């Protein structure tokens, strides 16, 4: 059931991606940015339902597989972008983030969910849950920073080449992108540091399980 709900979320992600790309190509249609944000919010909520149903079906074991990890990262990246959009109002960033989200999610739509090889007691450790969430969350934040960095490089090339054309007018200023990227990288580094610490705490348990 969770895979069906996830496919519905993927369809909404695809619609949001289309709206953002068309808005980037036609910035005069400002309503498309609002439509894209609304569709992305709907996709995020449906994706959350899919994760909840998946947890009920498999007890969280699917997040220990590559497929489940990617699906969780996409969910956190979408939520992270929605949070960034709330504070920075950079709708053109959606044209760079949502396609990346959609491409990553496609492989997760196929295959068998769950990972029955993991013992149930392993999944109940709070430190392991925190480790997984922060590790995947850190990667999701860095993914958003990557999108902002690509925009920065494109805008910088436009300015250095003195090409003030359509791309220049559609991209945010270098100052705004630089501030956003710095904050994203710092936040991602902090979250990833928590993942490293909790991973180190989990190491003795992993050795005990192997014995």
C-alpha positions as YAML, in Angstrom:
chain: A
units: angstrom
residues:
- id: 1
  name: UNK
  ca: [0.00, 0.00, 0.00]
- id: 2
  name: UNK
  ca: [2.82, 2.41, 0.86]
- id: 3
  name: UNK
  ca: [4.33, 2.05, -2.62]
- id: 4
  name: UNK
  ca: [1.02, 3.09, -4.22]
- id: 5
  name: UNK
  ca: [0.83, 6.20, -2.04]
- id: 6
  name: UNK
  ca: [4.47, 6.96, -2.84]
- id: 7
  name: UNK
  ca: [3.69, 6.83, -6.55]
- id: 8
  name: UNK
  ca: [0.90, 9.35, -6.02]
- id: 9
  name: UNK
  ca: [3.43, 11.58, -4.27]
- id: 10
  name: UNK
  ca: [5.81, 11.14, -7.22]
- id: 11
  name: UNK
  ca: [3.08, 12.30, -9.59]
- id: 12
  name: UNK
  ca: [2.57, 15.42, -7.48]
- id: 13
  name: UNK
  ca: [6.33, 16.01, -7.43]
- id: 14
  name: UNK
  ca: [6.32, 15.78, -11.23]
- id: 15
  name: UNK
  ca: [3.52, 18.36, -11.46]
- id: 16
  name: UNK
  ca: [5.37, 20.67, -9.06]
- id: 17
  name: UNK
  ca: [8.54, 20.29, -11.11]
- id: 18
  name: UNK
  ca: [6.67, 21.21, -14.27]
- id: 19
  name: UNK
  ca: [5.15, 24.30, -12.65]
- id: 20
  name: UNK
  ca: [8.53, 25.52, -11.36]
- id: 21
  name: UNK
  ca: [10.31, 24.95, -14.67]
- id: 22
  name: UNK
  ca: [7.59, 26.77, -16.62]
- id: 23
  name: UNK
  ca: [7.74, 29.60, -14.08]
- id: 24
  name: UNK
  ca: [11.51, 29.81, -14.54]
- id: 25
  name: UNK
  ca: [11.02, 30.02, -18.31]
- id: 26
  name: UNK
  ca: [8.09, 32.44, -18.01]
- id: 27
  name: UNK
  ca: [8.64, 34.51, -14.83]
- id: 28
  name: UNK
  ca: [5.81, 36.85, -15.77]
- id: 29
  name: UNK
  ca: [3.38, 34.12, -14.76]
- id: 30
  name: UNK
  ca: [4.01, 34.52, -11.02]
- id: 31
  name: UNK
  ca: [1.04, 32.34, -10.15]
- id: 32
  name: UNK
  ca: [2.94, 29.30, -11.40]
- id: 33
  name: UNK
  ca: [5.37, 29.69, -8.50]
- id: 34
  name: UNK
  ca: [2.45, 29.56, -6.08]
- id: 35
  name: UNK
  ca: [1.02, 26.54, -7.89]
- id: 36
  name: UNK
  ca: [4.40, 24.81, -7.73]
- id: 37
  name: UNK
  ca: [4.70, 25.48, -3.99]
- id: 38
  name: UNK
  ca: [1.17, 24.18, -3.38]
- id: 39
  name: UNK
  ca: [1.80, 21.02, -5.40]
- id: 40
  name: UNK
  ca: [5.12, 20.47, -3.63]
- id: 41
  name: UNK
  ca: [3.41, 20.86, -0.26]
- id: 42
  name: UNK
  ca: [0.76, 18.34, -1.29]
- id: 43
  name: UNK
  ca: [3.47, 15.94, -2.50]
- id: 44
  name: UNK
  ca: [5.32, 16.36, 0.80]
- id: 45
  name: UNK
  ca: [2.19, 15.53, 2.80]
- id: 46
  name: UNK
  ca: [1.31, 12.50, 0.66]
- id: 47
  name: UNK
  ca: [4.93, 11.35, 0.89]
- id: 48
  name: UNK
  ca: [4.69, 11.63, 4.68]
- id: 49
  name: UNK
  ca: [1.58, 9.45, 4.63]
- id: 50
  name: UNK
  ca: [3.45, 6.89, 2.50]
- id: 51
  name: UNK
  ca: [6.28, 6.83, 5.04]
- id: 52
  name: UNK
  ca: [3.81, 6.41, 7.90]
- id: 53
  name: UNK
  ca: [2.02, 3.55, 6.16]
- id: 54
  name: UNK
  ca: [5.39, 1.98, 5.34]
- id: 55
  name: UNK
  ca: [6.41, 2.13, 9.01]
- id: 56
  name: UNK
  ca: [3.14, 0.44, 9.96]
- id: 57
  name: UNK
  ca: [3.70, -2.27, 7.33]
- id: 58
  name: UNK
  ca: [7.39, -2.98, 7.87]
- id: 59
  name: UNK
  ca: [8.19, -1.50, 11.27]
- id: 60
  name: UNK
  ca: [10.72, 0.98, 9.87]
- id: 61
  name: UNK
  ca: [13.01, -1.70, 8.46]
- id: 62
  name: UNK
  ca: [12.77, -0.30, 4.92]
- id: 63
  name: UNK
  ca: [14.80, 2.78, 5.89]
- id: 64
  name: UNK
  ca: [17.83, 0.53, 6.36]
- id: 65
  name: UNK
  ca: [17.81, -0.27, 2.64]
- id: 66
  name: UNK
  ca: [19.00, 1.94, -0.22]
- id: 67
  name: UNK
  ca: [15.47, 2.30, -1.55]
- id: 68
  name: UNK
  ca: [14.02, 3.39, 1.79]
- id: 69
  name: UNK
  ca: [16.95, 5.70, 2.50]
- id: 70
  name: UNK
  ca: [16.51, 7.49, -0.80]
- id: 71
  name: UNK
  ca: [12.76, 7.87, -0.25]
- id: 72
  name: UNK
  ca: [13.40, 9.35, 3.20]
- id: 73
  name: UNK
  ca: [16.06, 11.72, 1.85]
- id: 74
  name: UNK
  ca: [13.69, 12.98, -0.84]
- id: 75
  name: UNK
  ca: [11.04, 13.58, 1.81]
- id: 76
  name: UNK
  ca: [13.44, 15.60, 3.98]
- id: 77
  name: UNK
  ca: [14.80, 17.51, 0.98]
- id: 78
  name: UNK
  ca: [11.28, 18.52, -0.05]
- id: 79
  name: UNK
  ca: [10.49, 19.63, 3.48]
- id: 80
  name: UNK
  ca: [13.79, 21.48, 3.68]
- id: 81
  name: UNK
  ca: [13.11, 23.37, 0.48]
- id: 82
  name: UNK
  ca: [9.62, 24.32, 1.67]
- id: 83
  name: UNK
  ca: [11.19, 25.70, 4.87]
- id: 84
  name: UNK
  ca: [13.81, 27.62, 2.86]
- id: 85
  name: UNK
  ca: [11.13, 29.01, 0.60]
- id: 86
  name: UNK
  ca: [9.16, 30.26, 3.59]
- id: 87
  name: UNK
  ca: [12.06, 32.39, 4.83]
- id: 88
  name: UNK
  ca: [13.92, 33.36, 1.65]
- id: 89
  name: UNK
  ca: [11.26, 33.64, -1.05]
- id: 90
  name: UNK
  ca: [13.39, 32.30, -3.90]
- id: 91
  name: UNK
  ca: [10.84, 30.46, -6.08]
- id: 92
  name: UNK
  ca: [13.31, 30.06, -8.96]
- id: 93
  name: UNK
  ca: [15.30, 27.73, -6.71]
- id: 94
  name: UNK
  ca: [12.43, 25.27, -7.11]
- id: 95
  name: UNK
  ca: [13.33, 24.84, -10.79]
- id: 96
  name: UNK
  ca: [16.68, 23.41, -9.64]
- id: 97
  name: UNK
  ca: [15.59, 21.46, -6.56]
- id: 98
  name: UNK
  ca: [12.37, 19.74, -7.63]
- id: 99
  name: UNK
  ca: [13.85, 18.03, -10.74]
- id: 100
  name: UNK
  ca: [16.63, 16.66, -8.55]
- id: 101
  name: UNK
  ca: [14.05, 15.42, -6.04]
- id: 102
  name: UNK
  ca: [11.99, 13.76, -8.76]
- id: 103
  name: UNK
  ca: [14.97, 12.02, -10.38]
- id: 104
  name: UNK
  ca: [16.08, 10.62, -7.02]
- id: 105
  name: UNK
  ca: [12.60, 9.37, -6.16]
- id: 106
  name: UNK
  ca: [11.99, 7.44, -9.39]
- id: 107
  name: UNK
  ca: [14.19, 4.41, -8.51]
- id: 108
  name: UNK
  ca: [12.46, 4.18, -5.11]
- id: 109
  name: UNK
  ca: [9.12, 3.61, -6.87]
- id: 110
  name: UNK
  ca: [10.16, 0.13, -7.90]
- id: 111
  name: UNK
  ca: [11.40, -2.89, -6.03]
- id: 112
  name: UNK
  ca: [10.25, -4.56, -2.86]
- id: 113
  name: UNK
  ca: [10.00, -2.35, 0.25]
- id: 114
  name: UNK
  ca: [11.15, -3.52, 3.65]
- id: 115
  name: UNK
  ca: [14.28, -5.18, 4.96]
- id: 116
  name: UNK
  ca: [13.26, -8.33, 6.88]
- id: 117
  name: UNK
  ca: [16.87, -9.27, 7.68]
- id: 118
  name: UNK
  ca: [17.07, -6.73, 10.52]
- id: 119
  name: UNK
  ca: [16.03, -7.96, 13.98]
- id: 120
  name: UNK
  ca: [13.16, -6.01, 15.59]
- id: 121
  name: UNK
  ca: [15.22, -5.10, 18.68]
- id: 122
  name: UNK
  ca: [17.69, -3.26, 16.45]
- id: 123
  name: UNK
  ca: [14.98, -0.92, 15.23]
- id: 124
  name: UNK
  ca: [13.91, 0.08, 18.74]
- id: 125
  name: UNK
  ca: [17.12, 1.86, 19.70]
- id: 126
  name: UNK
  ca: [16.44, 5.65, 19.76]
- id: 127
  name: UNK
  ca: [20.08, 6.44, 19.02]
- id: 128
  name: UNK
  ca: [19.90, 4.43, 15.80]
- id: 129
  name: UNK
  ca: [16.75, 6.26, 14.72]
- id: 130
  name: UNK
  ca: [18.42, 9.60, 15.46]
- id: 131
  name: UNK
  ca: [21.51, 8.50, 13.55]
- id: 132
  name: UNK
  ca: [19.53, 7.59, 10.45]
- id: 133
  name: UNK
  ca: [17.39, 10.73, 10.51]
- id: 134
  name: UNK
  ca: [20.36, 13.09, 10.95]
- id: 135
  name: UNK
  ca: [22.52, 11.29, 8.38]
- id: 136
  name: UNK
  ca: [19.80, 11.36, 5.74]
- id: 137
  name: UNK
  ca: [18.75, 14.87, 6.77]
- id: 138
  name: UNK
  ca: [22.30, 16.14, 6.41]
- id: 139
  name: UNK
  ca: [22.51, 14.77, 2.87]
- id: 140
  name: UNK
  ca: [19.14, 16.37, 2.05]
- id: 141
  name: UNK
  ca: [20.37, 19.78, 3.26]
- id: 142
  name: UNK
  ca: [23.55, 19.44, 1.24]
- id: 143
  name: UNK
  ca: [21.41, 18.58, -1.81]
- id: 144
  name: UNK
  ca: [19.53, 21.89, -1.45]
- id: 145
  name: UNK
  ca: [22.87, 23.68, -1.00]
- id: 146
  name: UNK
  ca: [24.04, 22.03, -4.23]
- id: 147
  name: UNK
  ca: [21.07, 23.48, -6.11]
- id: 148
  name: UNK
  ca: [21.80, 26.95, -4.71]
- id: 149
  name: UNK
  ca: [25.48, 26.57, -5.62]
- id: 150
  name: UNK
  ca: [24.61, 25.70, -9.23]
- id: 151
  name: UNK
  ca: [22.49, 28.86, -9.44]
- id: 152
  name: UNK
  ca: [25.35, 30.88, -7.95]
- id: 153
  name: UNK
  ca: [27.82, 29.58, -10.54]
- id: 154
  name: UNK
  ca: [25.42, 30.30, -13.40]
- id: 155
  name: UNK
  ca: [24.79, 33.83, -12.17]
- id: 156
  name: UNK
  ca: [28.50, 34.43, -11.61]
- id: 157
  name: UNK
  ca: [29.26, 33.32, -15.15]
- id: 158
  name: UNK
  ca: [26.64, 35.68, -16.49]
- id: 159
  name: UNK
  ca: [28.16, 38.62, -14.60]
- id: 160
  name: UNK
  ca: [31.77, 37.81, -15.48]
- id: 161
  name: UNK
  ca: [30.86, 37.45, -19.14]
- id: 162
  name: UNK
  ca: [28.76, 40.64, -18.96]
- id: 163
  name: UNK
  ca: [25.82, 38.70, -20.35]
- id: 164
  name: UNK
  ca: [22.79, 40.28, -18.76]
- id: 165
  name: UNK
  ca: [20.20, 38.27, -20.62]
- id: 166
  name: UNK
  ca: [17.21, 36.14, -19.69]
- id: 167
  name: UNK
  ca: [19.15, 33.85, -17.35]
- id: 168
  name: UNK
  ca: [20.59, 36.79, -15.42]
- id: 169
  name: UNK
  ca: [17.15, 38.29, -14.82]
- id: 170
  name: UNK
  ca: [15.69, 34.95, -13.66]
- id: 171
  name: UNK
  ca: [18.37, 34.06, -11.12]
- id: 172
  name: UNK
  ca: [18.59, 35.63, -7.63]
- id: 173
  name: UNK
  ca: [21.46, 37.95, -6.78]
- id: 174
  name: UNK
  ca: [24.87, 36.53, -5.93]
- id: 175
  name: UNK
  ca: [24.62, 38.01, -2.44]
- id: 176
  name: UNK
  ca: [21.30, 36.28, -1.71]
- id: 177
  name: UNK
  ca: [22.55, 32.94, -3.04]
- id: 178
  name: UNK
  ca: [25.82, 33.23, -1.13]
- id: 179
  name: UNK
  ca: [24.04, 33.88, 2.19]
- id: 180
  name: UNK
  ca: [21.62, 31.02, 1.59]
- id: 181
  name: UNK
  ca: [24.36, 28.58, 0.63]
- id: 182
  name: UNK
  ca: [26.49, 29.44, 3.64]
- id: 183
  name: UNK
  ca: [23.61, 28.87, 6.04]
- id: 184
  name: UNK
  ca: [22.64, 25.62, 4.36]
- id: 185
  name: UNK
  ca: [26.20, 24.28, 4.49]
- id: 186
  name: UNK
  ca: [26.59, 25.24, 8.15]
- id: 187
  name: UNK
  ca: [23.27, 23.64, 9.04]
- id: 188
  name: UNK
  ca: [24.10, 20.52, 7.06]
- id: 189
  name: UNK
  ca: [27.49, 20.27, 8.75]
- id: 190
  name: UNK
  ca: [25.89, 20.54, 12.20]
- id: 191
  name: UNK
  ca: [23.27, 17.90, 11.40]
- id: 192
  name: UNK
  ca: [25.87, 15.61, 9.84]
- id: 193
  name: UNK
  ca: [28.07, 15.99, 12.93]
- id: 194
  name: UNK
  ca: [25.20, 14.68, 15.07]
- id: 195
  name: UNK
  ca: [24.94, 11.71, 12.70]
- id: 196
  name: UNK
  ca: [28.64, 10.98, 13.15]
- id: 197
  name: UNK
  ca: [28.40, 11.12, 16.95]
- id: 198
  name: UNK
  ca: [25.32, 8.91, 17.13]
- id: 199
  name: UNK
  ca: [26.92, 6.53, 14.63]
- id: 200
  name: UNK
  ca: [29.95, 6.22, 16.90]
- id: 201
  name: UNK
  ca: [27.63, 5.47, 19.82]
- id: 202
  name: UNK
  ca: [25.96, 2.75, 17.77]
- id: 203
  name: UNK
  ca: [29.25, 1.04, 16.96]
- id: 204
  name: UNK
  ca: [29.49, -0.94, 20.24]
- id: 205
  name: UNK
  ca: [25.92, -2.23, 19.74]
- id: 206
  name: UNK
  ca: [26.75, -3.29, 16.18]
- id: 207
  name: UNK
  ca: [29.80, -5.23, 17.42]
- id: 208
  name: UNK
  ca: [27.68, -6.88, 20.11]
- id: 209
  name: UNK
  ca: [25.07, -7.89, 17.54]
- id: 210
  name: UNK
  ca: [27.77, -9.44, 15.35]
- id: 211
  name: UNK
  ca: [29.07, -11.45, 18.31]
...
